[in-house]
Amino acid sequence: MGKKKKRVPSKVWCYYCDREFDDEKILVQHQKAKHFKCHVCHKKLSTAGGMAIHVLQVHKESVTKVPNAKTGRESTDIEIYGMQGIPPDVLAAHYGEEEEAPSKAAKLDIPSTQLVGGLMPGPLGVGYPPQSTLGAVQPMYNAAVPVPPVGWAVPPRPQPWLPLHPAASVPLSAPMGYVQQPLFPVQGVRPPLAVPSTSPSLQPSQIAPPGLPVSAPTLPVSQPLFPVVNNSVPTQSSPFSASLPTSVPEGKGSIEAHSSGSASLTGGAGGNSHSYASGPNTGGPSIGPPPVIANKAPAIQPAVNEVYLVWDDEAMSMEERRMSLAKYQMHDENSQMSSIDAAIDRRILESRLAGRMAF
Amino acid sequence: MSTFGAAAANHNPNKSFEVAQPPSDSVSSLSFSPKANFLIATSWDNQVRCWEISRNGTAVASTPKASITHDQPVLCSTWKDDGMTVFSGGCDKQVKMWPLLSGGQPMTVAMHDAPIKEVAWIPEMNLLATGSWDKTLKYWDTRQSNPVHTQQLPDRCYALTVKYPLMVVGTADRNLIIFNLQNPQNEYKRVTSPLKYQTRCVAAFPDQQGFLVGSIEGRVGVHHLDDGQQGKNFTFKCHRDGSEIYSVNSLNFHPIHHTFATAGSDGAFNFWDKDSKQRLKIPIS
């Protein structure tokens, strides 16, 4: 296969605290040291859930929040490893702010490839590791997709591309980046190609598919498919993630979802990220989490971080406020002191009015 | 995170040694003698107490030595460089000089119009500097009843640090005024705090190249004085627990290693190295 034209996402970033890193290895080290570390014995685990289980079993204590995480990202249920497992809406939101241009460029290519993704890999999906909702990955893939088309081995999937399971697409996406996972044969997409008749319906842009039908057996191509798919969908990632989980089981049912194209994309996008992130060992971790992640994808991240200052009075310092307490007032025979106190009381009143002492 | 509640229940989680006859109200400042193992603590219960700290095998023993009383809560203290005399100031707007090692009685040596928040002894000038909420900084020769010099501040003094010839004063409204004590009548520089919240404490670098500033927002800023070194300035967050942000109450440098400690309202203290930008881990014995 030719060189994969994957574009490296501008930066990998930590789901729990939004910090950015140059490469994923550093990100993983950061997560292990900051979020997956047992607070009792300082043992570093590999996931938040693993850390919670360790603390429960070894130290008999229950951990409900991921340490050092931003509010809304503290759940120990959501399985994150490096860039894998990040819900698509969060992913999209993060990247949406950063690289508008590249993703737009990618989207142009995608329309054609969408079809491909849609096709569902149904059966193929099985082998496919859980797709990570890496929306960001999408841009990268676009490039990749065009390349493989040639080799796309349309999977023997008989189903006309209708059945595109969103689920199928999802699995595909995971491997996309690196993994060649012939398993998925993203080809799910391909089948549509095989059915020229159906393809027209499918395609919103199917330009790619037409080319594909030609080559059935080369699955590896499928991977690029996802990326592309994802790219187009990035905006829709959230709706898809929600739909994906449901569609997966059905496979066929998902087709409708797929037609929208975005669903599969999100799956793919997620997958892409996985593959990208964990190229060398995508197989293991990627498979596990995706189903979980897909389910959690619809979860809404709280928009506002509820942090508050324990001492929030800008007008006066702690000592000044304390001095005005009744308990320290007994000494104020001096007029000087009472004038100071009066000034302090006035300030307190003003700030109360200003609503500053909400807490 | 989960230890927050636990800490409240156990007031001595590190099994530290507690001094005998502690103050009955909050402690506002601590000061060790530069010459001997005497500890001074000032408190909101109006007292200034002194203990002698000694080793007792592997344990640490504290012996209450003496104490004096002010009329109102005492906010600040410092030793004279000869280790014989203690200065303490507070809400009674006075600073008392207490030659405790020679058994003398305390004497008032400084007065302000408002509570005195910070006091510092400057041996190179043989003067006492006092910062108060009356927006002035006064220099006192302890033998005279009038200040040698009164320096106007833009706002109430909240923090003070001296590392001759560098002196930094933190005031309300996030002002930081830097003085060169060789020319104390002029402000060397006035900067706005790099932190966006009220200044709580400042500490000058031992090499006088800059200073640290801590705020009520769980953040510490590292600021260099030299314009060429501004690139090395940075801030970092600390003393935060989940969604709660605690104030950084005190900053202190280690005289030899140049690492520093921060203490916060979350009841925790940490050690940091500003050059490697790391938090130091306390080895568990």
PDB file of C-alpha atoms in Angstrom, chain B residues 79-185:
ATOM      1  CA  TRP B  79      13.331  38.633  65.013  1.00  0.00           C
ATOM      2  CA  LYS B  80      16.138  41.111  65.135  1.00  0.00           C
ATOM      3  CA  ASP B  81      19.256  39.742  63.486  1.00  0.00           C
ATOM      4  CA  ASP B  82      21.043  39.346  66.809  1.00  0.00           C
ATOM      5  CA  GLY B  83      18.484  36.792  67.939  1.00  0.00           C
ATOM      6  CA  MET B  84      17.812  38.692  71.146  1.00  0.00           C
ATOM      7  CA  THR B  85      14.774  40.800  70.325  1.00  0.00           C
ATOM      8  CA  VAL B  86      11.404  40.198  68.750  1.00  0.00           C
ATOM      9  CA  PHE B  87       9.189  42.743  67.007  1.00  0.00           C
ATOM     10  CA  SER B  88       5.471  42.155  66.819  1.00  0.00           C
ATOM     11  CA  GLY B  89       2.708  44.271  65.365  1.00  0.00           C
ATOM     12  CA  GLY B  90      -0.981  43.964  64.852  1.00  0.00           C
ATOM     13  CA  CYS B  91      -4.443  45.357  65.022  1.00  0.00           C
ATOM     14  CA  ASP B  92      -3.618  47.644  67.915  1.00  0.00           C
ATOM     15  CA  LYS B  93      -1.655  49.690  65.347  1.00  0.00           C
ATOM     16  CA  GLN B  94       1.578  49.382  67.269  1.00  0.00           C
ATOM     17  CA  VAL B  95       4.775  47.431  66.988  1.00  0.00           C
ATOM     18  CA  LYS B  96       6.254  46.227  70.228  1.00  0.00           C
ATOM     19  CA  MET B  97       9.931  45.505  70.591  1.00  0.00           C
ATOM     20  CA  TRP B  98      10.525  42.687  73.062  1.00  0.00           C
ATOM     21  CA  PRO B  99      14.110  41.935  74.166  1.00  0.00           C
ATOM     22  CA  LEU B 100      13.070  38.595  75.508  1.00  0.00           C
ATOM     23  CA  LEU B 101      16.431  36.905  75.710  1.00  0.00           C
ATOM     24  CA  SER B 102      17.734  39.562  78.006  1.00  0.00           C
ATOM     25  CA  GLY B 103      14.566  39.412  80.015  1.00  0.00           C
ATOM     26  CA  GLY B 104      13.436  42.912  79.127  1.00  0.00           C
ATOM     27  CA  GLN B 105       9.922  44.277  78.881  1.00  0.00           C
ATOM     28  CA  PRO B 106       8.245  45.048  75.589  1.00  0.00           C
ATOM     29  CA  MET B 107       8.301  48.615  74.384  1.00  0.00           C
ATOM     30  CA  THR B 108       6.259  50.276  71.678  1.00  0.00           C
ATOM     31  CA  VAL B 109       8.497  51.456  68.867  1.00  0.00           C
ATOM     32  CA  ALA B 110       6.141  52.094  65.978  1.00  0.00           C
ATOM     33  CA  MET B 111       2.639  53.403  65.422  1.00  0.00           C
ATOM     34  CA  HIS B 112       0.334  53.641  62.466  1.00  0.00           C
ATOM     35  CA  ASP B 113      -3.187  54.864  61.857  1.00  0.00           C
ATOM     36  CA  ALA B 114      -4.482  51.450  61.041  1.00  0.00           C
ATOM     37  CA  PRO B 115      -3.577  47.856  61.863  1.00  0.00           C
ATOM     38  CA  ILE B 116      -0.030  46.913  60.998  1.00  0.00           C
ATOM     39  CA  LYS B 117      -0.011  43.969  58.683  1.00  0.00           C
ATOM     40  CA  GLU B 118       3.684  43.379  58.068  1.00  0.00           C
ATOM     41  CA  VAL B 119       6.933  44.114  59.845  1.00  0.00           C
ATOM     42  CA  ALA B 120      10.493  43.510  58.719  1.00  0.00           C
ATOM     43  CA  TRP B 121      13.854  44.160  60.319  1.00  0.00           C
ATOM     44  CA  ILE B 122      16.568  45.383  57.937  1.00  0.00           C
ATOM     45  CA  PRO B 123      19.959  44.849  59.572  1.00  0.00           C
ATOM     46  CA  GLU B 124      21.892  46.542  56.790  1.00  0.00           C
ATOM     47  CA  MET B 125      20.071  49.765  57.542  1.00  0.00           C
ATOM     48  CA  ASN B 126      19.435  49.124  61.234  1.00  0.00           C
ATOM     49  CA  LEU B 127      15.836  50.057  60.658  1.00  0.00           C
ATOM     50  CA  LEU B 128      12.471  48.449  61.138  1.00  0.00           C
ATOM     51  CA  ALA B 129      10.045  48.613  58.222  1.00  0.00           C
ATOM     52  CA  THR B 130       6.322  48.422  58.902  1.00  0.00           C
ATOM     53  CA  GLY B 131       3.485  48.144  56.420  1.00  0.00           C
ATOM     54  CA  SER B 132      -0.032  48.987  57.421  1.00  0.00           C
ATOM     55  CA  TRP B 133      -3.580  49.232  56.144  1.00  0.00           C
ATOM     56  CA  ASP B 134      -3.265  52.993  56.384  1.00  0.00           C
ATOM     57  CA  LYS B 135      -1.492  52.813  53.008  1.00  0.00           C
ATOM     58  CA  THR B 136       1.921  53.732  54.331  1.00  0.00           C
ATOM     59  CA  LEU B 137       5.208  52.014  54.837  1.00  0.00           C
ATOM     60  CA  LYS B 138       7.292  53.496  57.621  1.00  0.00           C
ATOM     61  CA  TYR B 139      10.919  53.038  58.536  1.00  0.00           C
ATOM     62  CA  TRP B 140      11.775  53.261  62.224  1.00  0.00           C
ATOM     63  CA  ASP B 141      14.918  53.692  64.207  1.00  0.00           C
ATOM     64  CA  THR B 142      13.904  51.970  67.409  1.00  0.00           C
ATOM     65  CA  ARG B 143      15.416  54.658  69.558  1.00  0.00           C
ATOM     66  CA  GLN B 144      13.269  57.401  68.122  1.00  0.00           C
ATOM     67  CA  SER B 145       9.565  57.830  68.379  1.00  0.00           C
ATOM     68  CA  ASN B 146       9.106  59.272  64.932  1.00  0.00           C
ATOM     69  CA  PRO B 147       9.612  57.302  61.762  1.00  0.00           C
ATOM     70  CA  VAL B 148      12.789  57.957  59.871  1.00  0.00           C
ATOM     71  CA  HIS B 149      10.816  57.938  56.650  1.00  0.00           C
ATOM     72  CA  THR B 150       7.219  57.458  55.614  1.00  0.00           C
ATOM     73  CA  GLN B 151       6.560  55.980  52.207  1.00  0.00           C
ATOM     74  CA  GLN B 152       3.145  56.356  50.677  1.00  0.00           C
ATOM     75  CA  LEU B 153       1.658  53.255  49.127  1.00  0.00           C
ATOM     76  CA  PRO B 154      -1.061  53.136  46.501  1.00  0.00           C
ATOM     77  CA  ASP B 155      -3.246  51.022  48.762  1.00  0.00           C
ATOM     78  CA  ARG B 156      -3.317  48.983  51.934  1.00  0.00           C
ATOM     79  CA  CYS B 157      -0.241  46.884  52.537  1.00  0.00           C
ATOM     80  CA  TYR B 158      -0.998  43.188  52.370  1.00  0.00           C
ATOM     81  CA  ALA B 159       2.411  41.582  52.033  1.00  0.00           C
ATOM     82  CA  LEU B 160       6.054  42.440  52.480  1.00  0.00           C
ATOM     83  CA  THR B 161       9.337  40.706  51.804  1.00  0.00           C
ATOM     84  CA  VAL B 162      12.890  41.890  52.212  1.00  0.00           C
ATOM     85  CA  LYS B 163      16.100  40.429  50.805  1.00  0.00           C
ATOM     86  CA  TYR B 164      18.521  43.318  51.012  1.00  0.00           C
ATOM     87  CA  PRO B 165      18.634  45.379  48.856  1.00  0.00           C
ATOM     88  CA  LEU B 166      15.409  44.103  47.345  1.00  0.00           C
ATOM     89  CA  MET B 167      12.129  44.847  49.045  1.00  0.00           C
ATOM     90  CA  VAL B 168       8.746  44.043  47.557  1.00  0.00           C
ATOM     91  CA  VAL B 169       5.461  45.309  48.956  1.00  0.00           C
ATOM     92  CA  GLY B 170       2.173  43.801  47.865  1.00  0.00           C
ATOM     93  CA  THR B 171      -0.861  46.007  48.348  1.00  0.00           C
ATOM     94  CA  ALA B 172      -4.564  45.851  47.735  1.00  0.00           C
ATOM     95  CA  ASP B 173      -5.627  46.257  44.130  1.00  0.00           C
ATOM     96  CA  ARG B 174      -2.860  43.928  43.003  1.00  0.00           C
ATOM     97  CA  ASN B 175      -0.084  46.487  43.127  1.00  0.00           C
ATOM     98  CA  LEU B 176       3.436  45.289  43.713  1.00  0.00           C
ATOM     99  CA  ILE B 177       5.939  47.947  44.581  1.00  0.00           C
ATOM    100  CA  ILE B 178       9.597  47.132  44.337  1.00  0.00           C
ATOM    101  CA  PHE B 179      12.145  49.097  46.289  1.00  0.00           C
ATOM    102  CA  ASN B 180      15.889  49.206  46.154  1.00  0.00           C
ATOM    103  CA  LEU B 181      16.774  49.725  49.767  1.00  0.00           C
ATOM    104  CA  GLN B 182      19.873  51.615  48.838  1.00  0.00           C
ATOM    105  CA  ASN B 183      17.461  54.297  47.690  1.00  0.00           C
ATOM    106  CA  PRO B 184      14.392  53.637  49.770  1.00  0.00           C
ATOM    107  CA  GLN B 185      12.667  56.912  49.171  1.00  0.00           C
TER     108      GLN B 185
END
